[in-house]
């Protein structure tokens, strides 16, 4: 972006500000104002886009005053994370570090301390960037999204949540309330890797993998990559290839080959498509190898 | 809209527009111009203030959204005319580069030392990452933070 072309000192237009205190009130506001409304959570993406006039909402609905949307709680299956939970709270959570280490690894590398103190997990997902670090880790964890709307609650897997850059399955009046995630099971390992220009930068390409082994055989596996397609992407063909196979260097190599074939990268200011294809192979090999080592009980 | 904010330990009620940013309120209405405007898009950290003790970017925070909060700016760091240990350490180490980023660095460093009284060099560099601007090095800034941490340990101070 050429910051000389826009005045980033101010938000250059007026809007009406709403700060509902309940889910019902929020649904009503979103239903009423539809596409004229934007949800304000951390604001680290939204306010930048408003300064640049990329988006000009007439109504801003701040959902941070709704207490039940914020926080990390234990569930019988694992962990539930509220949509307005700050990235920094996730990074600091012992429960996340123990049960969802791959999410911890992804979140602690995001932006700066200031950004992690402001940005929310729900905002990072609803912004629907194909490169979102948290989305990649949560795809490897097979997280479920909890959505509320006028017709009540629904829950869908995160792998079905994204439709394209900036586009999600959320309909008019709906919003994300949180994520339900199962703890990593025994005998499993996961890892998150990211290639970027600087650690503050958005990923040029990122990956998260999850492997569950039983007697050396892959019982379950998930592979997710970012910045390689219009959405954060699961590579199901590589996962299916590995399932039921004895884990080996050759199997990992073949899975990496499949990943590099199945991604749909573009050339943009961060990298060329060819570069992303090459790097996806190396990253898959590395991430799976780390997950494998961890699944064996080593680091 | 009316917002109630505690700024540098003084409570006040302010009339703000919904599209008014916290930095606009601080700099233009209250004339606390120590908080700097750098990039305006969350990349440089020059506008860092503490909101309820945590470092945040005043250029990406709506004033209405900070309602009820406690804000500390660089002007609030010195107490009763006496510089804080961190400010002194910055002076002693010559830890200003062009100087524009200094208030932001001090606010972030203050939060770091409150959270982690004896950070390693890597931890300091990691925590201050959001304040890196266009210079390089930051060596004296790192030294200043270490110096303040050591002094604080020496005199057994819990909070600075």
PDB file of C-alpha atoms in Angstrom, chain B:
ATOM      1  CA  UNK B   1     -20.504  10.341  22.573  1.00  0.00           C
ATOM      2  CA  UNK B   2     -19.191  10.570  26.116  1.00  0.00           C
ATOM      3  CA  UNK B   3     -16.347   8.367  27.258  1.00  0.00           C
ATOM      4  CA  UNK B   4     -14.788   8.068  30.672  1.00  0.00           C
ATOM      5  CA  UNK B   5     -11.065   7.516  30.628  1.00  0.00           C
ATOM      6  CA  UNK B   6      -8.336   7.554  33.204  1.00  0.00           C
ATOM      7  CA  UNK B   7      -5.350   9.103  31.480  1.00  0.00           C
ATOM      8  CA  UNK B   8      -2.054   9.089  33.354  1.00  0.00           C
ATOM      9  CA  UNK B   9      -3.889   8.463  36.644  1.00  0.00           C
ATOM     10  CA  UNK B  10      -6.371  11.313  36.126  1.00  0.00           C
ATOM     11  CA  UNK B  11      -9.966  10.509  35.448  1.00  0.00           C
ATOM     12  CA  UNK B  12     -11.841  12.543  32.893  1.00  0.00           C
ATOM     13  CA  UNK B  13     -14.963  12.558  30.761  1.00  0.00           C
ATOM     14  CA  UNK B  14     -14.454  13.358  27.114  1.00  0.00           C
ATOM     15  CA  UNK B  15     -16.837  14.106  24.283  1.00  0.00           C
ATOM     16  CA  UNK B  16     -15.712  12.173  21.221  1.00  0.00           C
ATOM     17  CA  UNK B  17     -16.985  11.257  17.772  1.00  0.00           C
ATOM     18  CA  UNK B  18     -17.359   7.553  16.931  1.00  0.00           C
ATOM     19  CA  UNK B  19     -14.669   7.824  14.260  1.00  0.00           C
ATOM     20  CA  UNK B  20     -12.209   9.508  16.586  1.00  0.00           C
ATOM     21  CA  UNK B  21      -9.099   7.489  17.317  1.00  0.00           C
ATOM     22  CA  UNK B  22      -7.537   7.323  20.756  1.00  0.00           C
ATOM     23  CA  UNK B  23      -4.402   8.975  19.355  1.00  0.00           C
ATOM     24  CA  UNK B  24      -6.454  11.876  17.989  1.00  0.00           C
ATOM     25  CA  UNK B  25      -8.032  12.403  21.390  1.00  0.00           C
ATOM     26  CA  UNK B  26      -4.656  12.254  23.138  1.00  0.00           C
ATOM     27  CA  UNK B  27      -2.719  14.468  20.765  1.00  0.00           C
ATOM     28  CA  UNK B  28      -5.275  16.969  19.566  1.00  0.00           C
ATOM     29  CA  UNK B  29      -7.785  17.357  22.403  1.00  0.00           C
ATOM     30  CA  UNK B  30      -5.648  16.694  25.457  1.00  0.00           C
ATOM     31  CA  UNK B  31      -2.429  17.909  23.872  1.00  0.00           C
ATOM     32  CA  UNK B  32      -0.429  14.908  25.018  1.00  0.00           C
ATOM     33  CA  UNK B  33       1.785  14.958  21.968  1.00  0.00           C
ATOM     34  CA  UNK B  34       4.398  12.547  23.327  1.00  0.00           C
ATOM     35  CA  UNK B  35       2.518   9.688  21.680  1.00  0.00           C
ATOM     36  CA  UNK B  36       3.672   9.751  18.070  1.00  0.00           C
ATOM     37  CA  UNK B  37       1.916   9.101  14.818  1.00  0.00           C
ATOM     38  CA  UNK B  38       4.095   6.923  12.623  1.00  0.00           C
ATOM     39  CA  UNK B  39       2.483   4.796   9.954  1.00  0.00           C
ATOM     40  CA  UNK B  40      -1.156   4.804  11.034  1.00  0.00           C
ATOM     41  CA  UNK B  41      -1.593   1.185   9.946  1.00  0.00           C
ATOM     42  CA  UNK B  42      -0.192  -0.799  12.857  1.00  0.00           C
ATOM     43  CA  UNK B  43       3.297  -1.421  11.563  1.00  0.00           C
ATOM     44  CA  UNK B  44       5.604   0.925  13.486  1.00  0.00           C
ATOM     45  CA  UNK B  45       4.499   1.043  17.124  1.00  0.00           C
ATOM     46  CA  UNK B  46       5.297   4.761  17.544  1.00  0.00           C
ATOM     47  CA  UNK B  47       1.782   5.315  18.933  1.00  0.00           C
ATOM     48  CA  UNK B  48       2.073   2.622  21.619  1.00  0.00           C
ATOM     49  CA  UNK B  49       0.273   3.447  24.867  1.00  0.00           C
ATOM     50  CA  UNK B  50      -0.674   1.201  27.752  1.00  0.00           C
ATOM     51  CA  UNK B  51      -4.388   0.456  27.943  1.00  0.00           C
ATOM     52  CA  UNK B  52      -5.216  -1.284  31.211  1.00  0.00           C
ATOM     53  CA  UNK B  53      -1.508  -2.062  31.489  1.00  0.00           C
ATOM     54  CA  UNK B  54      -1.113  -3.705  28.085  1.00  0.00           C
ATOM     55  CA  UNK B  55       0.703  -2.097  25.162  1.00  0.00           C
ATOM     56  CA  UNK B  56      -1.710  -1.280  22.322  1.00  0.00           C
ATOM     57  CA  UNK B  57      -1.678   0.952  19.265  1.00  0.00           C
ATOM     58  CA  UNK B  58      -3.476   4.256  19.838  1.00  0.00           C
ATOM     59  CA  UNK B  59      -3.759   4.788  16.069  1.00  0.00           C
ATOM     60  CA  UNK B  60      -5.908   1.662  15.700  1.00  0.00           C
ATOM     61  CA  UNK B  61      -8.049   2.074  18.812  1.00  0.00           C
ATOM     62  CA  UNK B  62     -11.308   3.993  18.699  1.00  0.00           C
ATOM     63  CA  UNK B  63     -11.661   6.419  21.595  1.00  0.00           C
ATOM     64  CA  UNK B  64     -15.184   5.083  22.247  1.00  0.00           C
ATOM     65  CA  UNK B  65     -13.778   1.559  22.413  1.00  0.00           C
ATOM     66  CA  UNK B  66     -11.390   2.569  25.215  1.00  0.00           C
ATOM     67  CA  UNK B  67     -14.336   3.777  27.341  1.00  0.00           C
ATOM     68  CA  UNK B  68     -13.800   2.925  30.997  1.00  0.00           C
ATOM     69  CA  UNK B  69     -10.145   2.111  30.428  1.00  0.00           C
ATOM     70  CA  UNK B  70      -6.930   3.268  32.029  1.00  0.00           C
ATOM     71  CA  UNK B  71      -4.532   4.832  29.568  1.00  0.00           C
ATOM     72  CA  UNK B  72      -0.887   5.524  30.258  1.00  0.00           C
ATOM     73  CA  UNK B  73       1.151   7.579  27.820  1.00  0.00           C
ATOM     74  CA  UNK B  74       4.808   8.569  27.844  1.00  0.00           C
ATOM     75  CA  UNK B  75       3.835  11.712  29.781  1.00  0.00           C
ATOM     76  CA  UNK B  76       2.666   9.513  32.641  1.00  0.00           C
ATOM     77  CA  UNK B  77       5.870   7.525  33.016  1.00  0.00           C
ATOM     78  CA  UNK B  78       7.816  10.084  35.083  1.00  0.00           C
ATOM     79  CA  UNK B  79       6.457  10.540  38.601  1.00  0.00           C
ATOM     80  CA  UNK B  80       6.482  13.845  40.460  1.00  0.00           C
ATOM     81  CA  UNK B  81       9.029  15.343  38.155  1.00  0.00           C
ATOM     82  CA  UNK B  82      11.391  12.405  38.528  1.00  0.00           C
ATOM     83  CA  UNK B  83      12.278  10.288  35.510  1.00  0.00           C
ATOM     84  CA  UNK B  84      11.506   6.616  35.661  1.00  0.00           C
ATOM     85  CA  UNK B  85      14.348   4.040  35.703  1.00  0.00           C
ATOM     86  CA  UNK B  86      13.662   3.150  32.083  1.00  0.00           C
ATOM     87  CA  UNK B  87      13.805   6.756  30.944  1.00  0.00           C
ATOM     88  CA  UNK B  88      17.049   7.249  32.835  1.00  0.00           C
ATOM     89  CA  UNK B  89      18.505   4.081  31.341  1.00  0.00           C
ATOM     90  CA  UNK B  90      17.577   5.313  27.843  1.00  0.00           C
ATOM     91  CA  UNK B  91      19.442   8.544  28.565  1.00  0.00           C
ATOM     92  CA  UNK B  92      22.464   6.776  30.042  1.00  0.00           C
ATOM     93  CA  UNK B  93      22.751   4.353  27.132  1.00  0.00           C
ATOM     94  CA  UNK B  94      22.056   6.985  24.494  1.00  0.00           C
ATOM     95  CA  UNK B  95      19.195   4.772  23.390  1.00  0.00           C
ATOM     96  CA  UNK B  96      17.564   7.285  21.092  1.00  0.00           C
ATOM     97  CA  UNK B  97      18.078   6.791  17.400  1.00  0.00           C
ATOM     98  CA  UNK B  98      16.236   9.544  15.525  1.00  0.00           C
ATOM     99  CA  UNK B  99      14.072   9.777  18.618  1.00  0.00           C
ATOM    100  CA  UNK B 100      10.665   9.564  17.005  1.00  0.00           C
ATOM    101  CA  UNK B 101      10.160   5.954  18.069  1.00  0.00           C
ATOM    102  CA  UNK B 102      11.430   6.485  21.635  1.00  0.00           C
ATOM    103  CA  UNK B 103       8.092   7.074  23.432  1.00  0.00           C
ATOM    104  CA  UNK B 104       6.685   3.911  21.855  1.00  0.00           C
ATOM    105  CA  UNK B 105       9.781   1.921  22.771  1.00  0.00           C
ATOM    106  CA  UNK B 106       9.605   3.082  26.382  1.00  0.00           C
ATOM    107  CA  UNK B 107       5.922   2.193  26.717  1.00  0.00           C
ATOM    108  CA  UNK B 108       6.463  -1.284  25.291  1.00  0.00           C
ATOM    109  CA  UNK B 109       9.606  -1.808  27.378  1.00  0.00           C
ATOM    110  CA  UNK B 110       7.697  -0.765  30.469  1.00  0.00           C
ATOM    111  CA  UNK B 111       5.077  -3.421  29.808  1.00  0.00           C
ATOM    112  CA  UNK B 112       7.821  -5.986  29.173  1.00  0.00           C
ATOM    113  CA  UNK B 113       9.570  -5.336  32.493  1.00  0.00           C
ATOM    114  CA  UNK B 114       6.302  -5.428  34.400  1.00  0.00           C
ATOM    115  CA  UNK B 115       5.594  -8.806  32.857  1.00  0.00           C
ATOM    116  CA  UNK B 116       9.105 -10.227  32.872  1.00  0.00           C
ATOM    117  CA  UNK B 117      11.558  -8.493  35.256  1.00  0.00           C
ATOM    118  CA  UNK B 118      14.676 -10.182  33.864  1.00  0.00           C
ATOM    119  CA  UNK B 119      14.244 -10.731  30.143  1.00  0.00           C
ATOM    120  CA  UNK B 120      16.984 -12.231  27.980  1.00  0.00           C
ATOM    121  CA  UNK B 121      18.251 -10.301  24.981  1.00  0.00           C
ATOM    122  CA  UNK B 122      16.134 -12.506  22.700  1.00  0.00           C
ATOM    123  CA  UNK B 123      13.066 -11.857  24.816  1.00  0.00           C
ATOM    124  CA  UNK B 124      13.681  -8.102  24.708  1.00  0.00           C
ATOM    125  CA  UNK B 125      14.159  -8.132  20.934  1.00  0.00           C
ATOM    126  CA  UNK B 126      11.057 -10.271  20.476  1.00  0.00           C
ATOM    127  CA  UNK B 127       8.896  -8.077  22.687  1.00  0.00           C
ATOM    128  CA  UNK B 128      10.054  -4.833  21.089  1.00  0.00           C
ATOM    129  CA  UNK B 129       9.614  -6.171  17.558  1.00  0.00           C
ATOM    130  CA  UNK B 130       6.506  -4.071  17.001  1.00  0.00           C
ATOM    131  CA  UNK B 131       8.454  -0.865  17.601  1.00  0.00           C
ATOM    132  CA  UNK B 132      11.176  -1.415  15.043  1.00  0.00           C
ATOM    133  CA  UNK B 133      11.081   1.466  12.638  1.00  0.00           C
ATOM    134  CA  UNK B 134      13.416   2.350   9.776  1.00  0.00           C
ATOM    135  CA  UNK B 135      16.769   2.296  11.583  1.00  0.00           C
ATOM    136  CA  UNK B 136      18.752  -0.823  12.281  1.00  0.00           C
ATOM    137  CA  UNK B 137      20.623  -2.112  15.286  1.00  0.00           C
ATOM    138  CA  UNK B 138      18.612  -1.017  18.315  1.00  0.00           C
ATOM    139  CA  UNK B 139      21.639  -2.116  20.329  1.00  0.00           C
ATOM    140  CA  UNK B 140      21.545   0.774  22.788  1.00  0.00           C
ATOM    141  CA  UNK B 141      17.812   0.350  23.226  1.00  0.00           C
ATOM    142  CA  UNK B 142      18.319  -3.290  24.198  1.00  0.00           C
ATOM    143  CA  UNK B 143      21.116  -2.241  26.564  1.00  0.00           C
ATOM    144  CA  UNK B 144      18.889   0.403  28.143  1.00  0.00           C
ATOM    145  CA  UNK B 145      16.163  -2.129  28.845  1.00  0.00           C
ATOM    146  CA  UNK B 146      18.722  -4.492  30.373  1.00  0.00           C
ATOM    147  CA  UNK B 147      20.140  -1.650  32.451  1.00  0.00           C
ATOM    148  CA  UNK B 148      16.709  -0.686  33.763  1.00  0.00           C
ATOM    149  CA  UNK B 149      15.977  -4.339  34.556  1.00  0.00           C
ATOM    150  CA  UNK B 150      19.240  -4.648  36.494  1.00  0.00           C
ATOM    151  CA  UNK B 151      18.650  -1.457  38.421  1.00  0.00           C
ATOM    152  CA  UNK B 152      15.176  -2.567  39.286  1.00  0.00           C
ATOM    153  CA  UNK B 153      16.546  -5.871  40.593  1.00  0.00           C
ATOM    154  CA  UNK B 154      19.252  -4.088  42.553  1.00  0.00           C
ATOM    155  CA  UNK B 155      16.856  -1.810  44.354  1.00  0.00           C
ATOM    156  CA  UNK B 156      14.187  -4.492  44.626  1.00  0.00           C
ATOM    157  CA  UNK B 157      11.533  -2.480  42.867  1.00  0.00           C
ATOM    158  CA  UNK B 158       8.470  -4.453  41.835  1.00  0.00           C
ATOM    159  CA  UNK B 159       6.816  -2.083  39.398  1.00  0.00           C
ATOM    160  CA  UNK B 160       8.332   0.682  37.363  1.00  0.00           C
TER     161      UNK B 160
END
